[in-house]
C-alpha positions in Angstrom: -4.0 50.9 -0.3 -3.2 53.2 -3.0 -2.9 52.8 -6.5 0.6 52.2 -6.3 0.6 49.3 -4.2 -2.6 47.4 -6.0 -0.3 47.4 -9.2 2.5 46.3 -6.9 0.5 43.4 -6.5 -1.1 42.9 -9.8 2.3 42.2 -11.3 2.9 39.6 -8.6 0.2 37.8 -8.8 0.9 37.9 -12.6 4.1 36.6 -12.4 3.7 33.9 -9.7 1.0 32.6 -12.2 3.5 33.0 -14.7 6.4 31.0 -12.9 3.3 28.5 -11.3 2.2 28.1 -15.7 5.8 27.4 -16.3 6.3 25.0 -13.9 3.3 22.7 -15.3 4.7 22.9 -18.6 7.9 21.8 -17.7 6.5 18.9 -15.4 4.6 17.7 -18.4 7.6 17.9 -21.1 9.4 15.9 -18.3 6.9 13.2 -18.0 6.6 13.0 -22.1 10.1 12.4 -21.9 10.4 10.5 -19.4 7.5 8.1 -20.6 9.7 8.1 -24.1 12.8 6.5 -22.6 10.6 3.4 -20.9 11.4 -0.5 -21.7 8.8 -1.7 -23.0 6.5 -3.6 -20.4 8.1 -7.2 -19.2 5.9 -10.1 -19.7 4.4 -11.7 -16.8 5.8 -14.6 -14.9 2.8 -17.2 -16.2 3.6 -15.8 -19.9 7.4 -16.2 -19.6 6.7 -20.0 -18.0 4.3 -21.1 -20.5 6.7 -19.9 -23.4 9.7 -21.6 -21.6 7.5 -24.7 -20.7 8.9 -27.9 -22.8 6.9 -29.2 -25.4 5.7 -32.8 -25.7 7.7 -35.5 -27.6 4.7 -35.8 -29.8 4.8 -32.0 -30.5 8.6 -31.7 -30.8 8.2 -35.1 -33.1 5.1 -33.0 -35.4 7.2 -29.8 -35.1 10.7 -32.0 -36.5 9.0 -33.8 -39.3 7.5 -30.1 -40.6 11.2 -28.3 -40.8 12.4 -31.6 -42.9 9.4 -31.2 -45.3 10.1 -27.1 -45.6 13.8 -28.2 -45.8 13.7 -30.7 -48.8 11.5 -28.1 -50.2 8.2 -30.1 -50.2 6.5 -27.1 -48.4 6.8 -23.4 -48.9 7.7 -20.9 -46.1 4.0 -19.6 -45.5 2.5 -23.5 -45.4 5.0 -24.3 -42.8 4.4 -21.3 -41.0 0.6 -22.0 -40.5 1.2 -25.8 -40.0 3.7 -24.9 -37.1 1.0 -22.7 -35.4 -1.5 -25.2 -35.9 0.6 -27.8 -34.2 1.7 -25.2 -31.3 -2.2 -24.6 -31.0 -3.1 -27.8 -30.8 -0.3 -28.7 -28.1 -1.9 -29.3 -24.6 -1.1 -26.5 -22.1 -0.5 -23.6 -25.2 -3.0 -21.0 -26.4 
C-alpha cells in the first residue's frame, strides 16, 4: 500500500465514524423526543377499583353531614378538607 491508498482509507474510516457519531445523536434526540410526547403512566387496575369502589353508608352519611357544615359556613375550606381525608382514611378498604 502506498501512501496514497492509506489516506484513501484514513478519510473513510473518518467519515464512517463520522456518519456512525451522527447516527447516535440522532437516535438519542429521537428518544428525548419521543419520551416528551408520552401520557403520563395509567394507574393500575387495583388503584382504579379501589378509587371506583363505593363507600359505606356510614362514610357517605360522615362525608354528607361535613359538605352541609362547610356549606352553612360552620367550617372553613381547609377544616373540611382534613376532616374529609380523615374520614376517607378511616373508611374500611381505603389507604
Amino acid at each position: 500500500m502506498d501512501g496514497l491508498d492509506l489516506q484513501r482509507y484514513g478519510w473513510v474510516v473518518w467519515t464512517i465514524g463520522v456518519v456512525l457519531f451522527a447516527g447516535v445523536i440522532a437516535a438519542v434526540i429521537a428518544a428525548v423526543v419521543r419520551a416528551g410526547r408520552r401520557p403520563p403512566e395509567l394507574p393500575s387496575a387495583a388503584e382504579r377499583l379501589q378509587r371506583e369502589a363505593p363507600l359505606s353508608a356510614e362514610v357517605e352519611a360522615k362525608l354528607r353531614e361535613l359538605a352541609e357544615l362547610q356549606q352553612s359556613g360552620r367550617i372553613g375550606e381547609v377544616e373540611y378538607e382534613q376532616r374529609r381525608a380523615e374520614v376517607l382514611a378511616a373508611a374500611p378498604g381505603t389507604r
